[in-house]
Short mmCIF file of C-alpha atoms in Angstrom, two decimals:
data_model
loop_
_atom_site.label_atom_id
_atom_site.label_comp_id
_atom_site.label_asym_id
_atom_site.label_seq_id
_atom_site.Cartn_x
_atom_site.Cartn_y
_atom_site.Cartn_z
CA MET A 22 112.63 81.06 80.28
CA LEU A 23 111.12 84.74 80.78
CA ASP A 24 109.40 84.42 77.21
CA SER A 25 107.84 81.65 78.46
CA TYR A 26 106.97 82.79 81.53
CA ILE A 27 105.52 86.11 79.62
CA LYS A 28 104.05 84.21 76.91
CA GLU A 29 102.33 81.88 79.60
CA ASN A 30 99.68 85.19 79.16
CA LYS A 31 99.05 85.03 75.11
CA ARG A 32 97.76 88.87 75.23
CA VAL A 33 101.65 89.95 75.42
CA THR A 34 105.20 89.12 74.36
CA ILE A 35 108.25 90.69 73.98
CA GLU A 36 110.18 93.24 71.31
CA ASN A 37 112.63 94.83 71.46
CA ASN A 38 113.28 93.71 75.58
CA ARG A 39 110.18 95.49 76.40
CA LEU A 40 106.43 94.10 76.75
CA VAL A 41 103.89 94.81 74.07
CA ALA A 42 100.83 93.81 72.82
CA ALA A 43 100.66 90.51 70.75
CA GLU A 44 97.19 91.05 69.73
CA TYR A 45 93.88 93.98 69.96
CA VAL A 46 93.79 93.96 73.28
CA LYS A 47 91.04 95.93 75.06
CA SER A 48 90.94 97.72 78.75
CA SER A 49 90.65 96.95 81.62
CA THR A 50 92.62 93.70 80.70
CA VAL A 51 94.54 92.10 83.47
CA ILE A 52 98.30 91.62 81.50
CA LEU A 53 100.99 90.36 83.57
CA VAL A 54 100.49 88.86 87.12
CA GLN A 55 104.25 88.42 89.17
CA PRO A 56 104.19 87.62 92.92
CA PRO A 57 106.87 89.49 94.34
CA LEU A 58 110.67 87.96 94.37
CA ALA A 59 110.70 89.72 97.88
CA SER A 60 108.92 92.15 100.19
CA VAL A 61 108.80 93.53 103.37
CA PRO A 62 106.38 95.22 104.71
CA LEU A 63 106.81 99.32 106.08
CA PRO A 64 108.50 99.16 109.93
CA SER A 65 105.02 101.45 110.51
CA LYS A 66 102.39 98.21 109.38
CA ARG A 67 105.35 95.23 110.65
CA HIS A 68 102.14 94.90 113.53
CA GLN A 69 99.34 94.75 110.79
CA ARG A 70 100.88 92.71 107.60
CA CYS A 71 101.30 89.38 108.03
CA ASN A 72 105.51 89.27 107.45
CA TYR A 73 104.61 86.58 104.30
CA CYS A 74 102.18 87.31 102.21
CA LEU A 75 100.94 90.95 103.42
CA ARG A 76 97.13 90.19 104.78
CA LYS A 77 96.13 92.54 107.05
CA ALA A 78 94.85 90.13 109.50
CA GLN A 79 94.73 89.08 113.25
CA LEU A 80 98.70 88.21 113.43
CA GLN A 81 100.95 85.48 115.24
CA CYS A 82 105.05 85.76 116.41
CA CYS A 83 107.13 83.69 115.87
CA SER A 84 107.65 82.23 119.56
CA ARG A 85 111.71 81.72 118.95
CA CYS A 86 112.46 84.96 118.33
CA ARG A 87 109.97 86.93 118.28
CA SER A 88 110.67 89.77 115.26
CA ALA A 89 108.19 88.16 112.78
CA TYR A 90 104.47 87.28 112.32
CA PHE A 91 102.60 85.70 110.15
CA CYS A 92 99.01 85.34 109.81
CA SER A 93 98.41 81.62 109.17
CA ASN A 94 101.22 77.98 109.55
CA GLU A 95 101.22 78.13 106.33
CA CYS A 96 103.18 81.93 105.59
CA PHE A 97 104.86 80.89 108.28
CA ARG A 98 106.20 77.47 106.71
CA ASN A 99 106.76 80.08 103.51
CA ALA A 100 109.33 82.54 104.81
CA TRP A 101 110.74 79.88 106.86
CA LEU A 102 111.81 78.24 103.28
CA HIS A 103 112.68 80.86 102.34
CA PHE A 104 114.29 83.87 104.52
CA HIS A 105 113.57 82.95 107.93
CA ARG A 106 114.63 79.29 108.77
CA VAL A 107 118.31 81.80 108.66
CA LEU A 108 117.76 84.30 111.53
CA CYS A 109 115.66 83.00 113.38
CA GLU A 110 117.39 82.46 116.70
CA PRO A 111 116.03 82.26 120.32
CA GLN A 112 116.55 86.44 120.83
CA GLU A 113 115.69 88.49 124.39
CA THR A 114 113.90 91.65 122.25
CA ASP A 115 112.74 92.65 118.66
CA ILE A 116 115.82 92.73 116.72
CA TYR A 117 113.36 94.75 114.00
CA LYS A 118 112.16 96.94 116.39
CA ASP A 119 113.60 100.08 114.97
CA VAL A 120 114.59 98.77 111.20
CA ASP A 121 115.36 100.10 107.90
CA ALA A 122 112.82 99.24 105.76
CA ASP A 123 115.67 99.92 102.62
CA ARG A 124 117.66 97.23 104.44
CA TRP A 125 115.31 94.73 105.16
CA LEU A 126 113.90 94.98 101.75
CA LEU A 127 117.78 94.04 100.80
CA GLU A 128 118.77 91.50 103.59
CA ARG A 129 114.73 89.44 102.86
CA THR A 130 115.81 89.94 99.56
CA ALA A 131 119.83 88.35 99.69
CA LEU A 132 118.18 85.64 102.37
CA THR A 133 116.15 84.34 100.09
CA LEU A 134 118.84 84.22 96.62
CA HIS A 135 120.55 82.22 99.66
CA SER A 136 118.21 79.35 100.51
CA HIS A 137 117.04 79.46 97.03
CA ASP A 138 120.42 78.72 95.79
CA ARG A 139 121.34 76.03 99.19
CA LEU A 140 117.71 74.07 98.39
CA ASN A 141 118.89 73.94 94.77
CA LYS A 142 122.08 72.25 95.67
CA GLN A 143 120.37 69.98 98.04
CA ASN A 144 117.78 68.98 95.29
CA SER A 145 115.30 69.21 98.47
CA HIS A 146 112.32 72.05 97.34
CA SER A 147 110.70 72.64 94.48
CA PRO A 148 109.97 76.42 94.22
CA PRO A 149 107.36 78.39 92.80
CA SER A 150 107.51 78.57 89.53
CA HIS A 151 107.54 82.35 89.54
CA LEU A 152 110.15 82.43 91.64
CA PRO A 153 113.73 81.87 89.70
CA VAL A 154 111.98 83.92 86.43
CA ALA A 155 112.10 86.23 88.89
CA ILE A 156 115.66 86.08 89.92
CA HIS A 157 116.65 85.26 86.53
CA ALA A 158 115.30 88.47 85.86
CA LEU A 159 116.73 90.36 88.37
CA GLN A 160 120.29 88.84 87.63
CA LEU A 161 119.50 90.98 83.95
CA HIS A 162 119.50 93.88 85.54
CA THR A 163 122.33 96.54 84.32
CA PRO A 164 122.63 98.44 88.00
CA VAL A 165 123.20 101.96 87.68
CA SER A 166 123.94 104.33 91.16
CA PRO A 167 121.29 105.96 92.15
CA HIS A 168 121.34 109.98 91.46
CA ASN A 169 119.92 110.79 95.07
CA ILE A 170 121.81 108.78 97.38
CA THR A 171 125.45 109.00 97.97
CA GLN A 172 128.14 106.65 97.69
CA GLN A 173 128.71 106.88 101.84
CA GLN A 174 124.68 106.28 102.20
CA HIS A 175 124.71 103.82 99.82
CA ASN A 176 128.00 101.88 100.78
CA GLN A 177 126.37 101.97 105.11
CA THR A 178 123.12 99.94 104.01
CA VAL A 179 125.47 97.06 102.32
CA GLU A 180 127.93 97.44 105.04
CA ASP A 181 124.70 97.06 107.59
CA VAL A 182 123.32 94.36 106.45
CA SER A 183 126.43 92.70 105.53
CA ARG A 184 126.60 93.30 109.42
CA PHE A 185 123.96 91.72 110.51
CA LEU A 186 124.41 88.93 108.76
CA GLU A 187 127.25 87.98 109.30
CA PRO A 188 126.39 85.75 112.68
CA PHE A 189 123.90 83.55 110.56
CA ASP A 190 124.64 80.70 108.75
CA CYS A 191 124.12 83.10 104.96
CA GLN A 192 127.81 83.73 103.51
CA ILE A 193 127.62 86.64 101.32
CA SER A 194 130.37 88.87 100.52
CA GLN A 195 129.78 92.37 100.66
CA ASP A 196 130.24 93.08 96.73
CA ASP A 197 127.64 90.86 96.28
CA LEU A 198 125.57 92.68 98.43
CA ASP A 199 126.65 95.90 96.51
CA LEU A 200 125.40 94.66 93.51
CA LEU A 201 122.42 92.92 94.55
CA TRP A 202 121.81 96.87 96.41
CA HIS A 203 122.06 98.40 92.82
CA ARG A 204 119.05 95.44 91.65
CA ILE A 205 116.83 95.84 93.91
CA LYS A 206 117.00 99.65 93.63
CA LEU A 207 116.02 99.61 89.33
CA SER A 208 112.81 96.86 90.67
CA SER A 209 111.51 98.11 93.38
CA PHE A 210 107.64 99.17 93.43
CA PRO A 211 105.36 100.76 95.82
CA ILE A 212 102.95 98.10 97.70
CA LEU A 213 99.51 99.77 97.96
CA ASP A 214 96.49 98.93 99.53
CA THR A 215 93.33 99.45 97.36
CA GLU A 216 90.91 98.99 100.85
CA ASN A 217 92.89 102.20 102.48
CA HIS A 218 93.22 105.15 100.55
CA LEU A 219 95.44 103.32 97.69
CA GLU A 220 98.09 103.64 100.81
CA GLN A 221 101.38 102.63 101.00
CA VAL A 222 101.46 99.47 103.16
CA ALA A 223 105.01 97.92 101.83
CA VAL A 224 107.70 97.26 99.44
CA GLY A 225 108.68 94.60 96.78
CA ILE A 226 111.04 93.52 94.22
CA TYR A 227 108.98 92.94 90.74
CA PRO A 228 112.46 92.54 88.28
CA ILE A 229 110.03 91.01 85.14
CA THR A 230 107.81 94.61 84.95
CA SER A 231 110.92 96.69 86.04
CA LEU A 232 112.94 94.79 83.16
CA PHE A 233 110.22 94.96 80.90
CA VAL A 234 107.49 97.66 81.13
CA GLY A 235 108.79 100.85 80.55
CA HIS A 236 107.72 104.16 81.69
CA SER A 237 104.88 107.20 80.75
CA CYS A 238 103.66 109.79 82.00
CA ARG A 239 100.34 109.52 80.71
CA PRO A 240 100.39 105.14 80.76
CA ASN A 241 98.45 102.65 79.44
CA ALA A 242 98.45 100.19 81.88
CA ALA A 243 99.19 100.35 85.89
CA VAL A 244 99.99 98.24 88.34
CA ILE A 245 97.77 96.97 91.38
CA TYR A 246 98.05 94.51 94.42
CA LYS A 247 95.43 91.66 95.65
CA LYS A 248 98.28 91.14 98.59
CA SER A 249 101.72 91.08 98.09
CA THR A 250 101.34 89.73 94.56
CA GLN A 251 101.26 92.22 91.31
CA TYR A 252 98.38 93.07 88.40
CA ILE A 253 99.43 95.19 85.43
CA ILE A 254 96.27 96.03 84.18
CA THR A 255 95.52 97.85 80.77
CA LEU A 256 93.73 101.44 81.19
CA GLU A 257 92.31 101.69 77.72
CA ASP A 258 92.52 99.81 74.14
CA VAL A 259 96.18 98.73 73.33
CA LEU A 260 96.89 97.63 69.33
CA PRO A 261 99.39 95.02 68.27
CA GLY A 262 102.75 95.91 68.86
CA GLU A 263 101.87 98.89 71.17
CA PRO A 264 104.59 98.72 73.77
CA ILE A 265 103.05 98.49 77.74
CA THR A 266 103.57 101.51 79.45
CA ILE A 267 103.14 102.21 83.38
CA ALA A 268 104.53 104.95 85.61
CA TYR A 269 106.76 104.87 87.55
CA VAL A 270 107.28 108.29 89.99
CA ASP A 271 103.86 110.05 91.16
CA LEU A 272 102.93 111.81 88.52
CA ILE A 273 100.71 115.13 90.35
CA ASN A 274 104.30 116.64 90.00
CA THR A 275 105.80 119.36 87.05
CA ARG A 276 108.19 118.04 84.53
CA ALA A 277 111.32 118.61 85.92
CA ARG A 278 110.14 116.63 89.70
CA ARG A 279 109.02 113.45 87.51
CA THR A 280 112.69 113.88 85.76
CA GLN A 281 114.91 113.65 88.42
CA ALA A 282 112.62 111.21 90.55
CA LEU A 283 113.40 109.27 86.80
CA LYS A 284 116.66 109.81 86.96
CA ASP A 285 117.49 109.08 90.71
CA LYS A 286 116.05 105.21 89.47
CA PHE A 287 117.23 104.70 86.14
CA GLY A 288 120.53 106.63 85.89
CA PRO A 289 121.37 110.27 84.34
CA HIS A 290 120.78 109.30 81.28
CA PHE A 291 117.15 108.26 81.79
CA GLU A 292 114.70 111.00 79.36
CA CYS A 293 111.36 110.45 79.24
CA GLN A 294 109.96 110.70 75.66
CA CYS A 295 106.51 110.60 76.32
CA GLN A 296 103.02 112.23 74.99
CA ARG A 297 103.11 114.63 78.39
CA CYS A 298 106.92 115.49 78.46
CA GLN A 299 107.42 115.17 74.61
CA GLY A 300 104.38 116.06 73.56
CA GLU A 301 100.97 117.20 73.02
CA LEU A 302 99.95 117.02 77.08
CA ALA A 303 103.21 118.99 77.92
CA CYS A 304 100.59 122.46 77.95
CA LEU A 305 99.77 120.16 81.91
CA ASP A 306 102.78 121.04 83.13
CA ALA A 307 102.98 124.73 81.46
CA ALA A 308 99.54 124.26 83.55
CA LEU A 309 100.96 123.03 86.83
CA GLU A 310 104.29 125.33 86.85
CA LYS A 311 102.17 128.51 86.17
CA GLY A 312 100.15 126.78 89.83
CA GLU A 313 103.33 126.88 91.49
CA ALA A 314 104.78 130.64 90.35
CA CYS A 315 101.84 131.37 92.81
CA GLY A 316 104.59 130.41 95.51
CA LEU A 317 102.34 128.81 98.08
CA ASN A 318 103.68 126.54 101.15
CA GLU A 319 101.98 124.21 103.11
CA GLN A 320 100.74 126.57 105.09
CA GLU A 321 99.16 128.83 102.96
CA ALA A 322 97.70 125.90 100.93
CA LEU A 323 95.84 124.26 103.88
CA ASP A 324 94.36 127.72 104.62
CA LEU A 325 93.04 128.40 101.46
CA MET A 326 91.33 124.90 100.64
CA SER A 327 89.77 124.92 104.60
CA ARG A 328 88.77 128.52 104.02
CA CYS A 329 87.20 127.43 100.08
CA LEU A 330 85.73 123.51 101.46
CA LYS A 331 83.20 126.60 104.29
CA ALA A 332 82.51 128.61 101.12
CA TRP A 333 81.71 126.57 98.48
CA SER A 334 78.36 127.19 96.74
CA ILE A 335 77.25 123.50 95.49
CA LEU A 336 73.30 125.38 94.42
CA ASP A 337 75.13 128.74 93.18
CA MET A 338 77.49 125.80 89.92
CA VAL A 339 74.61 123.98 89.26
CA LYS A 340 72.68 127.78 88.63
CA HIS A 341 75.55 128.49 86.47
CA ALA A 342 75.52 125.31 84.81
CA GLN A 343 71.65 125.49 84.03
CA ALA A 344 71.85 129.86 82.42
CA LYS A 345 72.39 130.34 78.62
CA GLU A 346 75.45 132.09 78.78
CA LYS A 347 78.98 130.46 78.16
CA ASP A 348 81.82 130.65 80.70
CA SER A 349 83.58 133.20 80.42
CA TRP A 350 87.07 133.23 81.81
CA THR A 351 88.29 136.65 80.87
CA PRO A 352 86.88 138.13 84.25
CA ILE A 353 88.61 135.55 86.46
CA GLN A 354 92.06 136.49 87.92
CA ILE A 355 92.42 134.20 90.54
CA LEU A 356 91.29 130.87 90.35
CA GLU A 357 90.49 128.45 93.40
CA PRO A 358 89.21 124.93 93.89
CA PRO A 359 85.43 125.95 93.77
CA GLN A 360 86.18 128.01 90.62
CA PHE A 361 88.76 125.68 89.01
CA ALA A 362 85.91 122.63 89.55
CA HIS A 363 83.64 124.73 87.78
CA PHE A 364 85.01 125.84 85.24
CA VAL A 365 87.95 122.89 84.04
CA SER A 366 84.70 119.70 84.58
CA ARG A 367 82.66 121.53 82.52
CA ILE A 368 85.36 122.02 79.32
CA ALA A 369 87.57 118.57 79.95
CA ALA A 370 85.18 116.11 81.91
CA PRO A 371 81.78 117.49 81.31
CA ASP A 372 80.05 113.54 83.06
CA ILE A 373 81.70 114.40 85.75
CA PHE A 374 80.60 118.57 85.45
CA TYR A 375 76.32 117.32 84.48
CA ALA A 376 76.36 114.47 87.50
CA PHE A 377 75.39 116.99 89.96
CA VAL A 378 72.91 118.62 87.60
CA ASP A 379 69.58 116.86 86.38
CA ASP A 380 68.66 113.52 84.53
CA LYS A 381 67.79 115.88 81.05
CA LYS A 382 71.68 117.42 80.66
CA ARG A 383 73.25 114.28 82.37
CA LEU A 384 74.64 111.98 80.06
CA PRO A 385 74.13 108.30 80.00
CA ARG A 386 75.31 105.80 82.32
CA GLU A 387 77.49 103.32 78.98
CA SER A 388 79.11 107.02 78.20
CA VAL A 389 80.62 107.17 82.01
CA CYS A 390 83.68 106.10 83.15
CA ARG A 391 83.22 103.46 80.12
CA VAL A 392 85.75 100.95 78.86
CA PHE A 393 88.34 103.75 76.91
CA SER A 394 88.82 102.94 73.03
CA LYS A 395 91.19 104.75 71.22
CA GLU A 396 89.04 106.65 70.07
CA ASP A 397 87.78 107.61 73.39
CA ARG A 398 91.08 108.61 74.69
CA ALA A 399 91.88 110.77 71.59
CA TYR A 400 87.82 112.93 72.15
CA LEU A 401 89.77 113.22 75.81
CA ARG A 402 92.71 114.09 75.07
CA GLN A 403 91.14 117.04 72.84
CA ARG A 404 89.17 118.25 76.39
CA ILE A 405 92.09 118.34 78.03
CA LEU A 406 93.77 120.34 76.00
CA VAL A 407 90.90 123.16 75.49
CA ALA A 408 90.73 123.12 79.18
CA MET A 409 94.91 123.47 79.60
CA SER A 410 94.52 126.88 76.42
CA ALA A 411 92.09 128.70 78.71
CA LEU A 412 93.35 127.73 82.34
CA ILE A 413 96.94 129.23 81.40
CA SER A 414 95.52 132.70 80.52
CA VAL A 415 94.31 133.64 84.12
CA PRO A 416 96.82 135.61 85.58
CA GLN A 417 96.41 132.52 89.62
CA ILE A 418 95.68 129.60 89.21
CA PRO A 419 97.00 128.15 92.70
CA ALA A 420 93.84 126.02 92.47
CA PHE A 421 96.01 123.82 89.97
CA SER A 422 98.95 123.89 92.17
CA LEU A 423 101.35 121.12 93.92
CA ALA A 424 100.85 122.19 97.58
CA THR A 425 97.19 122.54 97.00
CA ILE A 426 96.52 119.14 95.52
CA ARG A 427 98.41 117.62 98.09
CA ALA A 428 96.95 120.17 100.94
CA ALA A 429 93.69 118.93 99.71
CA ASP A 430 93.91 115.27 99.91
CA SER A 431 94.86 115.76 103.03
CA LEU A 432 92.18 117.36 104.44
CA LEU A 433 89.63 114.66 102.75
CA LEU A 434 91.17 112.18 104.62
CA LYS A 435 90.42 114.30 107.68
CA ARG A 436 87.44 115.61 106.83
CA ILE A 437 86.40 111.46 106.65
CA THR A 438 87.44 110.50 109.78
CA GLU A 439 85.89 114.24 111.05
CA GLY A 440 82.67 112.65 109.93
CA SER A 441 81.94 115.36 108.33
CA TRP A 442 80.70 114.37 104.99
CA VAL A 443 79.46 117.89 102.87
CA GLU A 444 83.32 119.63 103.18
CA ALA A 445 84.47 116.17 101.98
CA SER A 446 81.86 115.47 99.33
CA ARG A 447 83.34 119.38 98.36
CA CYS A 448 87.03 118.09 98.59
CA ALA A 449 86.72 115.61 96.46
CA SER A 450 84.92 117.03 94.03
CA TYR A 451 87.44 118.96 93.35
CA LEU A 452 89.87 116.03 93.63
CA ILE A 453 88.89 114.19 91.00
CA ILE A 454 88.63 117.09 88.66
CA ILE A 455 92.20 116.97 89.11
CA TYR A 456 93.02 112.95 88.54
CA ARG A 457 90.66 113.97 85.32
CA LEU A 458 93.68 115.61 84.49
CA ILE A 459 96.44 113.54 85.77
CA TYR A 460 96.16 110.36 84.78
CA PRO A 461 93.65 108.07 82.35
CA PRO A 462 90.23 107.84 83.35
CA LEU A 463 90.34 104.10 84.38
CA HIS A 464 94.05 104.56 86.40
CA PRO A 465 93.61 103.02 89.89
CA LYS A 466 93.82 106.98 91.24
CA VAL A 467 90.62 108.63 89.67
CA SER A 468 88.78 104.97 89.83
CA TYR A 469 89.39 104.57 93.87
CA HIS A 470 88.30 108.02 94.31
CA THR A 471 85.15 107.57 92.23
CA LEU A 472 84.40 105.53 95.69
CA ILE A 473 85.62 107.74 97.74
CA LEU A 474 83.03 110.97 95.72
CA ALA A 475 80.23 108.96 95.90
CA ARG A 476 80.08 107.71 99.20
CA SER A 477 80.67 111.24 100.61
CA SER A 478 77.80 112.39 98.17
CA TRP A 479 75.73 109.99 100.57
CA ASN A 480 76.72 110.90 103.10
CA ALA A 481 76.72 114.29 103.01
CA LEU A 482 73.23 113.98 101.43
CA VAL A 483 72.33 111.99 105.31
CA GLU A 484 74.03 115.08 106.89
CA MET A 485 71.82 117.47 105.47
CA GLU A 486 69.24 116.37 105.79
CA LEU A 487 70.13 115.71 109.91
CA ILE A 488 70.56 119.37 110.42
CA GLY A 489 67.59 119.98 107.67
CA VAL A 490 68.51 123.29 104.95
CA ASP A 491 67.42 123.97 101.22
CA LYS A 492 65.11 120.97 99.29
CA LYS A 493 66.97 122.38 96.25
CA ILE A 494 70.82 121.16 97.62
CA GLU A 495 69.05 118.12 98.46
CA LYS A 496 68.04 117.29 95.30
CA ILE A 497 71.00 118.17 93.76
CA TYR A 498 72.89 115.73 96.14
CA GLU A 499 70.67 112.99 95.49
CA ILE A 500 71.40 113.48 91.71
CA GLY A 501 74.93 113.66 92.29
CA SER A 502 75.34 111.07 94.93
CA GLY A 503 72.95 108.71 91.71
CA SER A 504 75.65 109.89 89.48
CA TRP A 505 78.56 109.29 90.93
CA ILE A 506 77.33 105.36 92.49
CA GLU A 507 76.98 104.67 88.71
CA ILE A 508 79.99 105.89 88.38
CA ALA A 509 82.38 104.18 91.09
CA ILE A 510 80.34 100.74 90.22
CA ASN A 511 81.68 101.13 86.23
CA ALA A 512 85.30 102.77 87.23
CA ILE A 513 85.37 99.70 90.37
CA ASP A 514 84.87 96.98 87.75
CA ALA A 515 87.25 97.95 84.94
CA THR A 516 90.00 99.04 86.99
CA PHE A 517 89.45 96.04 90.11
CA GLY A 518 87.23 93.65 89.34
CA ARG A 519 84.32 92.08 91.22
CA GLU A 520 86.34 89.94 94.09
CA THR A 521 87.52 92.62 95.70
CA SER A 522 86.16 94.46 99.10
CA LEU A 523 86.01 97.56 97.02
CA TRP A 524 83.11 95.86 94.81
CA ARG A 525 81.09 94.85 97.94
CA ASP A 526 81.26 98.55 99.54
CA VAL A 527 80.32 100.26 95.97
CA ILE A 528 77.32 97.35 95.19
CA GLU A 529 76.17 97.82 99.12
CA LEU A 530 75.92 101.42 99.00
CA GLN A 531 73.75 101.11 95.76
CA TRP A 532 71.55 99.39 97.30
CA VAL A 533 71.07 101.62 100.22
CA TYR A 534 70.94 104.21 98.04
CA ASP A 535 67.83 102.61 95.64
CA ARG A 536 66.42 101.84 98.87
CA GLU A 537 66.21 105.10 100.49
CA ARG A 538 64.45 106.29 97.22
CA LYS A 539 61.91 104.22 97.18
CA VAL A 540 61.18 104.74 101.13
CA ARG A 541 61.04 109.08 99.74
CA GLY A 542 58.73 107.57 96.49
CA THR A 543 61.84 109.30 94.44
CA VAL A 544 62.11 106.31 91.59
#
C-alpha cells in the first residue's frame, strides 16, 4: 500500500525504509504531496482558521455545538464525517475555549481513526485515497518516550482526552490512546503560513513523511504548506539513490540544542550524522558557539540590534566595497551586525554583497539564487568554510549569537509594522546573511526573506525620497531594490511556485519598480 502510494510520483522510491531519488531530480521539484491524517489550528488561531482545511477566511461557527469553525459547507461535511459528528452536541458555551494544542491533536486524531474504522465496518463511505495509507504509516511507527516530557505529563494528556471523550460515542481505551500519543509525537509537524512570515498557525500529522524521510541539519529538501497539505520540495539537485532529507528541528541553534531537540522527538539514542554535525560544516556550530560565548541575554541583544539599526551606514559599506584594498579582519575585535553583514557576505555570498553596488560589479541575473546543482552546492560550501574560518579568528562575534539573531527577527517585524522601512531594510540585510549560512539557498526561510528584503529596500527608498537624503544613498537603494526584486523573483518561483500570493506580490513589486524607473528616466 505504501509503496504504491509513493511510486505514484516516479521520481522517488523506498529503499531500506528511506525515501530516495529514483532518478536524477532537479532542485525545486515537488516529490511528495501529503494531506494530513489530522490537523488542528493553534488555539490562538482557532477563530481565524477553518478547523478542517485551515484556510484563513470568514468563518461560520457551528450553531449546534458552538465550538467549531468552518469556511464552507464542504469543510463542515468533511469534518462531520471524520470527527465532528461525535462531538457535536448542544452546548451552552464553547467547550474548546481553553483547549491545549497537544490534547486537541490527540483527540482529533483518535476521532478520525474511530470514524474511519466505524465507517469501514458499515461499508458506508469511500475515504480519501491518502487516509488508509496515512493510517497504515502511522501504525508502523515504533513508539519512543519523549525525552523532555515526564511520564506524568504524558499520562495527564492521555487521561484528559480519555475523560473528555468518555461521554461521547467514542470507545477508545486509555492504552490505545497512550500508544497513539507516542506515534503522534513522532509524526507531527508545525504548519507554517507561507503568506505571513512563515508563522506557525497549526499542527498536523504526516506519518508518511516521518516514517520515510530522514533528518539532516543541512537537508536537500524542505516542507512547505498550502493550507493543510504538505509538499516536500527539493532544495538542490538530487542524484539517483540519494536519500531525501529534511530538517525536523530549528536549524538556528547550536549543535547541543539541536541534538537535544532531536532526542526529544526521536528518542535518546538518535544521533545526527549530517555534514553540519559530523562533517566539514561543523565550523558553523563552532562560530555559533563562539557567538554564544559573548553571553548576551535577550534585552542586551535587543539593545545591540536597535543601536546598530540606527547607526548602520550602507554608504560606508559600498565605499568599502569599491575600494581596491582587500578586507582586513585582523583589526576587528568585536564583530557587530553591520560589520558581520559586510564582511561575511563578501566572502560567503558575493551575490548578496554586490546587490547594492553598481551594475558593473553585480553578478548576472542567471547566477543569482539560481537552482542549485551539485557544482553550485560545492562552491557555496567552500565559500562558507572560508568565511567561518575568518569569522572564528575574531575575538568576539556577538552578531552570530542566537540572542542577536532572534532579536533581529523580532525587530524586523516590529519595524515593518511601524513602517520604519530604512531600519527594516538594514535588519533584513543582516538576517539574509544569517539565513544563507544556516540554510540551503532555496530553503523556504531564505526564499521568503528575499521578498521581505526586496520590499523593505523599495519602501526604504520611497521613505528616503520623502524625507530627503543624499542622492548617493538613493542611488544605492535604487540599485539594491532592483537586485533584490530579481533575486526574489527567482527564489519565490523556485521554492513556492507561481500559484501563490507570494508570486503575485513579487511581480507587483517588480511592476511598481519598473514603472517608477521609467517615470524618472533611469531605465
